[in-house]
Short mmCIF file of C-alpha atoms and ligand atoms in Angstrom, two decimals:
data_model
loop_
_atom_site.label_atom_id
_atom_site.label_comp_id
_atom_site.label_asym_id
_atom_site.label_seq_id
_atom_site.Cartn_x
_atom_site.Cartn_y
_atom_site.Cartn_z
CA UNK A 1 -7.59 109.10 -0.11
CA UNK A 2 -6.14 112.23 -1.68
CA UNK A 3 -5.80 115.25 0.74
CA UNK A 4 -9.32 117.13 1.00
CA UNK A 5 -9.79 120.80 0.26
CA UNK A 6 -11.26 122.10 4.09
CA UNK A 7 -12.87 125.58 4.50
CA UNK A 8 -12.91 125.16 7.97
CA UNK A 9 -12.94 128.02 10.50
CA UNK A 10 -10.54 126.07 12.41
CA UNK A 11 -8.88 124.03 13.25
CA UNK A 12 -8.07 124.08 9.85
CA UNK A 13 -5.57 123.13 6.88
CA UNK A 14 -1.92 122.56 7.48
CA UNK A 15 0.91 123.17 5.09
CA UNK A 16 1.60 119.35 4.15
CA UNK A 17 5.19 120.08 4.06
CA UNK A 18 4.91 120.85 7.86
CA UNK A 19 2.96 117.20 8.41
CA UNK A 20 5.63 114.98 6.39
CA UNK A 21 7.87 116.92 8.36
CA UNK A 22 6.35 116.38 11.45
CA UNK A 23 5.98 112.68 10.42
CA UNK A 24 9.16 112.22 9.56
CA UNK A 25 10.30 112.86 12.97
CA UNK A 26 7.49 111.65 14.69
CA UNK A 27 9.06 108.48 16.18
CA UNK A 28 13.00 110.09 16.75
CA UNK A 29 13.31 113.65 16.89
CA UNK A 30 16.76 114.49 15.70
CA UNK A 31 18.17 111.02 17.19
CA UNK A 32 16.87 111.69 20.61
CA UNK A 33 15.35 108.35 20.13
CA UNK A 34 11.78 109.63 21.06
CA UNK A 35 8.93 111.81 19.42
CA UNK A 36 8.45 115.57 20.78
CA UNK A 37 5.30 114.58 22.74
CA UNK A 38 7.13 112.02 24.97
CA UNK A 39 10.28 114.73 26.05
CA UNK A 40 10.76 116.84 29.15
CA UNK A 41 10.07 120.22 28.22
CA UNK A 42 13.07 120.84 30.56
CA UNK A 43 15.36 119.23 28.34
CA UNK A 44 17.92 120.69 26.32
CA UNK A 45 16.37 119.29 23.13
CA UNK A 46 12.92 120.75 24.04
CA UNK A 47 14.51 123.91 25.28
CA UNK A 48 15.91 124.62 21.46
CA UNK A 49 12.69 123.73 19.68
CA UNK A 50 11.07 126.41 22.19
CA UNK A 51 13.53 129.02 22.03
CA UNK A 52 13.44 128.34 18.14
CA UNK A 53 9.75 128.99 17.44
CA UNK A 54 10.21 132.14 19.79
CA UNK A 55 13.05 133.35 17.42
CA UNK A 56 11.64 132.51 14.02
CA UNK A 57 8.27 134.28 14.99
CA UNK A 58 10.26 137.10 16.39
CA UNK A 59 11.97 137.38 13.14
CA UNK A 60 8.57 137.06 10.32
CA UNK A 61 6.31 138.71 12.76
CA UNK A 62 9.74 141.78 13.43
CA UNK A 63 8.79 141.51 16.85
CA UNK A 64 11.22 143.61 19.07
CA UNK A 65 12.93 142.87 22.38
CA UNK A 66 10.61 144.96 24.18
CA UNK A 67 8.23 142.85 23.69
CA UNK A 68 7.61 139.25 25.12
CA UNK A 69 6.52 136.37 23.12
CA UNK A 70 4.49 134.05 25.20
CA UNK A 71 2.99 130.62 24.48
CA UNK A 72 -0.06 129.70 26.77
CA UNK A 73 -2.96 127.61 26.68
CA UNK A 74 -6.72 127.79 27.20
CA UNK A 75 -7.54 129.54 24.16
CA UNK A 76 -7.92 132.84 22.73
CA UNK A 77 -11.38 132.45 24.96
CA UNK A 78 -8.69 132.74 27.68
CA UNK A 79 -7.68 135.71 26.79
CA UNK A 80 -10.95 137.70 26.68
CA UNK A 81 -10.56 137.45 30.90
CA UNK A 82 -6.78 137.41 31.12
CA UNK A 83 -6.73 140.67 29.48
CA UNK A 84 -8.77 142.84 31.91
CA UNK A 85 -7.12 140.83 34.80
CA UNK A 86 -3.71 142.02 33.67
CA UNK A 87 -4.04 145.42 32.11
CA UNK A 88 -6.85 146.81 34.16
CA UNK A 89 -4.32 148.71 36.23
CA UNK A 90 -4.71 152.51 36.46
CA UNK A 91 -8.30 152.91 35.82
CA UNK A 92 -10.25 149.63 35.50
CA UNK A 93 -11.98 150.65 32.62
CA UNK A 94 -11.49 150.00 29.22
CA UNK A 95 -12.66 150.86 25.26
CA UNK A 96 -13.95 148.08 22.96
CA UNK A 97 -14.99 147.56 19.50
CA UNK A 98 -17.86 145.34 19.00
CA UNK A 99 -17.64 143.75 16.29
CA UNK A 100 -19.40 140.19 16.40
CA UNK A 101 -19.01 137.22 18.56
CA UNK A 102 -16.17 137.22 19.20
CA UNK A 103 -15.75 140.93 20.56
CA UNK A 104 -19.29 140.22 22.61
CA UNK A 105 -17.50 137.38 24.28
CA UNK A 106 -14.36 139.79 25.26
CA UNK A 107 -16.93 142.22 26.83
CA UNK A 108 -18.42 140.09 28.66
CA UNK A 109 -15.37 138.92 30.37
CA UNK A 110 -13.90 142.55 30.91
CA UNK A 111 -17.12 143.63 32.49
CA UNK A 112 -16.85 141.19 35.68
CA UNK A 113 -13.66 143.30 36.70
CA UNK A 114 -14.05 146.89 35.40
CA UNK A 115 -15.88 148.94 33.14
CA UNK A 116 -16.41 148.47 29.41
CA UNK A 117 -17.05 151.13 26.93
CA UNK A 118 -18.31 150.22 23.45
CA UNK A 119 -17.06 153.07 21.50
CA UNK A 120 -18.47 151.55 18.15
CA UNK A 121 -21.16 148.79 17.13
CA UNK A 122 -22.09 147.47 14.07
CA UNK A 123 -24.81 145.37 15.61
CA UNK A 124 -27.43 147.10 13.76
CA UNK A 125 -26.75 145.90 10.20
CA UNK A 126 -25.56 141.98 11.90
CA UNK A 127 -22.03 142.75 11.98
CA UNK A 128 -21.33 143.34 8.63
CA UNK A 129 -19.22 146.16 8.52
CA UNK A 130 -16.51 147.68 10.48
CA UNK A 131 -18.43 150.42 12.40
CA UNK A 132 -16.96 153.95 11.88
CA UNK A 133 -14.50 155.09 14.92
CA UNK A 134 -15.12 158.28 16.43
CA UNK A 135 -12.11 159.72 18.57
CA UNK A 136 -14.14 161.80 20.56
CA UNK A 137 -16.07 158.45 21.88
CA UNK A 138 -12.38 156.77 22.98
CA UNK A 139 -11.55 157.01 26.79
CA UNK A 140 -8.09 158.55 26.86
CA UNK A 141 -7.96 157.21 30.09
CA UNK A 142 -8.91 153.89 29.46
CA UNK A 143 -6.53 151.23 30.47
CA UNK A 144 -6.22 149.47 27.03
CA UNK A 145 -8.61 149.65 23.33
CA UNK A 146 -9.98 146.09 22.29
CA UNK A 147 -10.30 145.34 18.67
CA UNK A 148 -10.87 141.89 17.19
CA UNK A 149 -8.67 143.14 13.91
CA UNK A 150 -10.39 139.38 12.00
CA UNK A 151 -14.23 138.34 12.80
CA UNK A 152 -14.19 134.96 11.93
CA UNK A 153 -17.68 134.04 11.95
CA UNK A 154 -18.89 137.67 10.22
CA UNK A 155 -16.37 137.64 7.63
CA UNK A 156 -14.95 141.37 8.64
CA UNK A 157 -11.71 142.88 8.84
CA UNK A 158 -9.88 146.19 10.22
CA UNK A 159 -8.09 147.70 6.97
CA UNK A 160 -6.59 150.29 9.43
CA UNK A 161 -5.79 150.80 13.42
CA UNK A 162 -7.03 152.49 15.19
CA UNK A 163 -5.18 155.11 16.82
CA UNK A 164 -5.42 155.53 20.11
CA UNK A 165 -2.14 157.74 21.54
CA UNK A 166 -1.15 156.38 24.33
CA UNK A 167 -4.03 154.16 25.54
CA UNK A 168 -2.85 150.27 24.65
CA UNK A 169 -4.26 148.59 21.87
CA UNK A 170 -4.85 145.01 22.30
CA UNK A 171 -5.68 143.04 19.51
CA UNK A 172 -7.44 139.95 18.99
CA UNK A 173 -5.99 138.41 15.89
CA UNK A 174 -6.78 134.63 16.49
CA UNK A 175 -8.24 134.01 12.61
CA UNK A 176 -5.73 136.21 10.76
CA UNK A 177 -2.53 136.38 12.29
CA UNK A 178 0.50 135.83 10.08
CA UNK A 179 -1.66 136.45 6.98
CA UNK A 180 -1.28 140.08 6.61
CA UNK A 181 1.52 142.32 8.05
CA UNK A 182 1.04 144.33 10.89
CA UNK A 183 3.50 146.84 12.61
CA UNK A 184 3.93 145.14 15.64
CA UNK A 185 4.77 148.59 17.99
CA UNK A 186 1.17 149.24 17.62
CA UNK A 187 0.26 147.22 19.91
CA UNK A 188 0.45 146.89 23.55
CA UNK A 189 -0.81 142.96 23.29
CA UNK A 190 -1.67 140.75 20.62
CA UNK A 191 -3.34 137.12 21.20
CA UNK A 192 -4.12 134.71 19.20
CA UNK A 193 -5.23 130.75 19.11
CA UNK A 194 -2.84 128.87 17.15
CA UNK A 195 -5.81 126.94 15.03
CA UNK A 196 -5.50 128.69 12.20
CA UNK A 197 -2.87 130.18 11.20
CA UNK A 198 -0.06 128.95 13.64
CA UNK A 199 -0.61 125.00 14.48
CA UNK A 200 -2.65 122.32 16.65
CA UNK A 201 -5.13 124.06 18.86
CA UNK A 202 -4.51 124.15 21.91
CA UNK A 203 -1.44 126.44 22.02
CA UNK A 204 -2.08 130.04 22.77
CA UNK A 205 0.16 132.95 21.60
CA UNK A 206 0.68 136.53 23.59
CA UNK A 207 2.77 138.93 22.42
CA UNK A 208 2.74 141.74 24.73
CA UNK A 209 4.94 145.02 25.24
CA UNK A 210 7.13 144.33 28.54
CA UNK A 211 6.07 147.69 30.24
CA UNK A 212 2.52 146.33 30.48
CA UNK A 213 3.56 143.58 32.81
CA UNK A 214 3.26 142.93 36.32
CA UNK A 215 0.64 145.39 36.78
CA UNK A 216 -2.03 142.78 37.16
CA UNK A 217 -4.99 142.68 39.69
CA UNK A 218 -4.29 140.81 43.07
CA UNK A 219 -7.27 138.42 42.35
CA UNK A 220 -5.79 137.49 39.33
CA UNK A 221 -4.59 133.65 39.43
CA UNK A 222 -1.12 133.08 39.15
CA UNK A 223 -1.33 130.99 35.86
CA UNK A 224 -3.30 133.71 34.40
CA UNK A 225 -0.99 136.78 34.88
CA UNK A 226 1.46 137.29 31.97
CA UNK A 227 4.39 138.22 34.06
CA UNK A 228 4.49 134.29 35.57
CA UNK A 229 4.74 132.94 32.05
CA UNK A 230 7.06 136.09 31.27
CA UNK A 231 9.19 135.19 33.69
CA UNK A 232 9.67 131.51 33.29
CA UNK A 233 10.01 131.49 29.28
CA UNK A 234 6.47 130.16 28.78
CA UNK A 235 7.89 127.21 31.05
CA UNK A 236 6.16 127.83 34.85
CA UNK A 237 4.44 124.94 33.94
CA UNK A 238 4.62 122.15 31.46
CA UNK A 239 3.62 124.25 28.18
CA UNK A 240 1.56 122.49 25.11
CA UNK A 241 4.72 121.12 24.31
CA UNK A 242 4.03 119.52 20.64
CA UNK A 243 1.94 122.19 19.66
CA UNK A 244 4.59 124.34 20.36
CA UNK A 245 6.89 122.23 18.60
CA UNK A 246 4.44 122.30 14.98
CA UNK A 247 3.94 126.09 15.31
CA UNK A 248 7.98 126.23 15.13
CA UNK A 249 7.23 124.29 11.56
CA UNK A 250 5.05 126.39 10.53
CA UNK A 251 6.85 129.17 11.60
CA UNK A 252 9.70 128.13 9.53
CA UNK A 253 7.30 127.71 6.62
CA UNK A 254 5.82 130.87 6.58
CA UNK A 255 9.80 132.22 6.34
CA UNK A 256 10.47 129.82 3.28
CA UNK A 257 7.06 130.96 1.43
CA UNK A 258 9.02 134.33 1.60
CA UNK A 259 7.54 135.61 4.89
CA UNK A 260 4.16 137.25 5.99
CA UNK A 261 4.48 139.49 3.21
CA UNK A 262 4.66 137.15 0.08
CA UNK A 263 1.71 135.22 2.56
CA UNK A 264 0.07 138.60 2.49
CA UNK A 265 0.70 139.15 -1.46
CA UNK A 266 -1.23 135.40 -1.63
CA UNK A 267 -3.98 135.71 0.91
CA UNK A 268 -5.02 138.74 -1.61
CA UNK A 269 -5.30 136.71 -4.52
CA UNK A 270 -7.02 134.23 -3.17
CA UNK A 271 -10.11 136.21 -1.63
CA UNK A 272 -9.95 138.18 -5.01
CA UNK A 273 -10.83 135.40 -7.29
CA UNK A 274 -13.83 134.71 -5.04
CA UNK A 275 -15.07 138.15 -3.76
CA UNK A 276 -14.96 138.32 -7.82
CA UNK A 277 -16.83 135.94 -8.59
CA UNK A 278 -19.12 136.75 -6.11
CA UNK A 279 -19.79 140.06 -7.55
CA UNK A 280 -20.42 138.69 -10.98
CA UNK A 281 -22.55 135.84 -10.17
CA UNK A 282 -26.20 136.30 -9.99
CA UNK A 283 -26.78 133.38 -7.34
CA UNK A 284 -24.16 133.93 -4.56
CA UNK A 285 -23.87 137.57 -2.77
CA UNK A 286 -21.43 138.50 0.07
CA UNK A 287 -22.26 139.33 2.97
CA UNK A 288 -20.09 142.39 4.07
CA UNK A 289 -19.48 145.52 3.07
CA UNK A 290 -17.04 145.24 0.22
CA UNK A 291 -14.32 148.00 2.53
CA UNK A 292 -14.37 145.60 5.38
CA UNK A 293 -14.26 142.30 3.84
CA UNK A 294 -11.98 139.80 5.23
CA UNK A 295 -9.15 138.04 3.51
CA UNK A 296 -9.38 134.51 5.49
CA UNK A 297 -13.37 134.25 6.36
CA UNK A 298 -15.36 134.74 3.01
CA UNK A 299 -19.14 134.33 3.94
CA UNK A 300 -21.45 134.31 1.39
CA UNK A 301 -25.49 133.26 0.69
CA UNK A 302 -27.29 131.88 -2.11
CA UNK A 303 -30.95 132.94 -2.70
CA UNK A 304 -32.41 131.07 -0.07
CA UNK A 305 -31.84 128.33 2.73
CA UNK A 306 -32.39 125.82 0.50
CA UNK A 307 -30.31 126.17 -2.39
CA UNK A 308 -27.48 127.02 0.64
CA UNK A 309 -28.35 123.78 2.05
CA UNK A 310 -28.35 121.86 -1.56
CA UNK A 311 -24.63 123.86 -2.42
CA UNK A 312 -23.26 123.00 0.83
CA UNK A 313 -24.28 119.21 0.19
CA UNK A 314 -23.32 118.82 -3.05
CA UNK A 315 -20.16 120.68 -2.00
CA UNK A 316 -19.18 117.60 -0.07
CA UNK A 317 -19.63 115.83 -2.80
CA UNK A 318 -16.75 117.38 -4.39
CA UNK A 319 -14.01 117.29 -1.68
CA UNK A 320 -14.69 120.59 -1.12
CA UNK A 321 -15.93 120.35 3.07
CA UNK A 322 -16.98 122.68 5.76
CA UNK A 323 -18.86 125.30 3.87
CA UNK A 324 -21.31 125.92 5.96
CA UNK A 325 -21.88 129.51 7.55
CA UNK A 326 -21.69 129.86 11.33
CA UNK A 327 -24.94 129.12 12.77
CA UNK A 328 -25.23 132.42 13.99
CA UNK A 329 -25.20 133.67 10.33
CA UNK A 330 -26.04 131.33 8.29
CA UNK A 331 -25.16 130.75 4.74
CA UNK A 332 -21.47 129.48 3.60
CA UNK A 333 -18.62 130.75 4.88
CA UNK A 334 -14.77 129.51 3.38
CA UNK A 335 -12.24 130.08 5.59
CA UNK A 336 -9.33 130.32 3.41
CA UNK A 337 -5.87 130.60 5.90
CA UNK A 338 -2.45 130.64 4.83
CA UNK A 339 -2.50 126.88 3.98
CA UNK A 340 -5.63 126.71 2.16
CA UNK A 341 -3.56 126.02 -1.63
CA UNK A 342 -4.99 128.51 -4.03
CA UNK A 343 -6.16 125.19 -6.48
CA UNK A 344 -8.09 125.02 -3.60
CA UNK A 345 -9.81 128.09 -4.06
CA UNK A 346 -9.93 128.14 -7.65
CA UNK A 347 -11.41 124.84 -7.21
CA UNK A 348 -13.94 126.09 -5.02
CA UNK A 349 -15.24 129.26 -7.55
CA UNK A 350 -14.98 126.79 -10.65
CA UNK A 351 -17.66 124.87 -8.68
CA UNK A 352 -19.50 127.74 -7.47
CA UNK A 353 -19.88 128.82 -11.57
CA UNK A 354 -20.74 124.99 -12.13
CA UNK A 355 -23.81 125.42 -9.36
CA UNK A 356 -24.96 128.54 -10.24
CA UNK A 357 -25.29 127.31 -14.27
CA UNK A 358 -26.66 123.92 -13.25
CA UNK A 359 -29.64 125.45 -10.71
N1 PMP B 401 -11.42 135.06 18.82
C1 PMP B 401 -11.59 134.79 17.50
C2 PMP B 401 -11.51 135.92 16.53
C3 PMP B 401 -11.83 133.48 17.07
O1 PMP B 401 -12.01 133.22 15.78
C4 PMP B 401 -11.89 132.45 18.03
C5 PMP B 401 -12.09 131.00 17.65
N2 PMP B 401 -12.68 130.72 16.49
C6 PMP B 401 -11.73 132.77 19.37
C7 PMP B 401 -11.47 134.07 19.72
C8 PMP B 401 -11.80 131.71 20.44
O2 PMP B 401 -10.69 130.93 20.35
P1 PMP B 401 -10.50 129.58 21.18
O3 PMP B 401 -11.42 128.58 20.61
O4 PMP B 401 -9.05 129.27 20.94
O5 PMP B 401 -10.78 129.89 22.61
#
């Protein structure tokens, strides 16, 4: 079978040239005479495909030395209680945006250890804007500001950040990391689960300024305070070893496609040629504000459920697979990461036109 066009929210498409790659060298890594998943992590073989995908994110992400680049597990769900148990250190209280699921989920966690102020909502229309930030509403003594800068299941994005003077901005950027350049020194922490943009799930990236370590709660569990991993090079314990090792790939591939810029310059072109054809056709609408729409998450509806249902079906039918809309909103949603070909999205609207004529 040919390789399938997948609109998946992720885990989702890989650049092929990372899985020949990774194939290739599946059986003997570099004549060690094994495959990456059967090494010590402590060995000196392991230690440079580490240290590697540390230094080639370092170097497309510009990610300076005062910052540590950490690779964890348990999610970006992780996160959303790691965060309050490691930065709620002056004040135990800190300023979120909610923006959607994902940002509800983050609340939640914060509030078991501190205080959470929403300074902005867009709850009231379903989440399908960016809500307008009022300064006056932040906390300027609030230990860190939460944004989720990609809603994956809404379709939104941040087009700016926030700015917040001193207070910490930690950023959620699990669905569109690597796709679009951010200034790194903006943040005091960025997370992000490697399923979309980065590799296998399962691996977790932190990137987090080195002042805001070691300040973490005493309840906090030892695997879930930064400065442990910090301190031990992501190695206190046995890392996700092979997912490590792919992210490194893709790493490297996101530096030959001419780094996250010329990514960027893509990701563009591909959500223009549907958001356009969206906004021509007279059967499919988006369903965000056009200022906030994302670039990876496009989430769109039909006239009703069941034309979504038949499009979605028929879809399928045309190698074109998971197109269905988060449950929570309904309708389609293609999730269209770095690695998502743009055939594969011209392939997609050219099908969309074919629908809309046919029905
Ligand atoms: N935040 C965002 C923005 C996400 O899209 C997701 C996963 N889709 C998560 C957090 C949760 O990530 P994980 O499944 O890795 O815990």
């Amino acid at each position: 079978m040919e390789r399938i066009y997948n609109f998946s929210a992720g885990p989702s498409m890989l650049p092929i040239s990372v899985l020949k790659e990774a194939q290739k060298q599946m059986l003997n890594y570099n004549n060690s005479g094994m495959s990456v998943m059967e090494m010590s992590h402590r060995s000196k073989v392991y230690e440079e495909i580490i240290n590697g995908a540390e230094s080639v994110l370092r170097d497309i992400m510009a990610i300076s030395e005062n910052y540590s680049v950490l690779f964890l597990q348990g999610g970006a769900s992780s996160q959303f209680a790691m965060v309050p148990l490691n930065l709620y250190s002056e004040n135990k209280t800190a300023d979120y945006v909610n923006t959607g699921s994902w940002a509800i989920k983050a609340i939640k966690e914060a509030k078991r250890y501190g205080t959470v102020n929403v300074v902005a909502t867009s709850e009231d229309t379903n989440y399908n804007r960016i809500p307008a930030l009022d300064k006056s509403k932040f906390n300027p003594k609030a230990d860190y500001f939460h944004i989720t800068t990609n809603n994956t299941i809404e379709g939104t994005r941040f087009t700016a950040i926030p700015d917040t003077g001193d207070v910490p901005i930690v950023a959620d950027m699990s669905s569109n990391i690597l796709s679009e350049v951010y200034d790194v020194s903006k943040f005091g922490l960025i997370f992000a689960g490697a399923q979309k943009n980065m590799g296998p799930a399962g691996v977790t990236l932190a990137v987090i300024r080195k002042d805001l370590l070691g300040k973490a709660l005493d309840i906090t569990p030892t695997m879930f305070n930064y400065k442990t991993h910090a301190d031990e090079n992501s190695m206190y314990n046995t890392p996700p070893a092979f997912g490590i090792y792919i992210c490194k790939l893709v790493f490297e591939w996101v530096k030959e496609m001419g780094g996250v810029a010329a990514l960027q310059k893509i990701n563009e072109e591909k959500a223009r040629i549907l958001y356009d054809y969206l906004d021509e056709s007279k059967m499919f609408r988006g369903t965000v504000e056009k200022k906030d729409r994302s670039l990876m998450n496009i989430t769109f509806v039909s006239a009703n459920k069941e034309l979504d249902a038949k499009f979605i079906k028929e879809a399928v039918s045309n190698e074109l697979i998971e197109l269905k809309g988060h449950r929570l909103v309904g309708g389609m949603r293609a999730s269209i990461y770095n690695a998502m070909p743009t055939e594969g999205v011209i392939k997609l609207a050219n099908f969309m036109r074919k629908f809309e004529a046919e029905n």
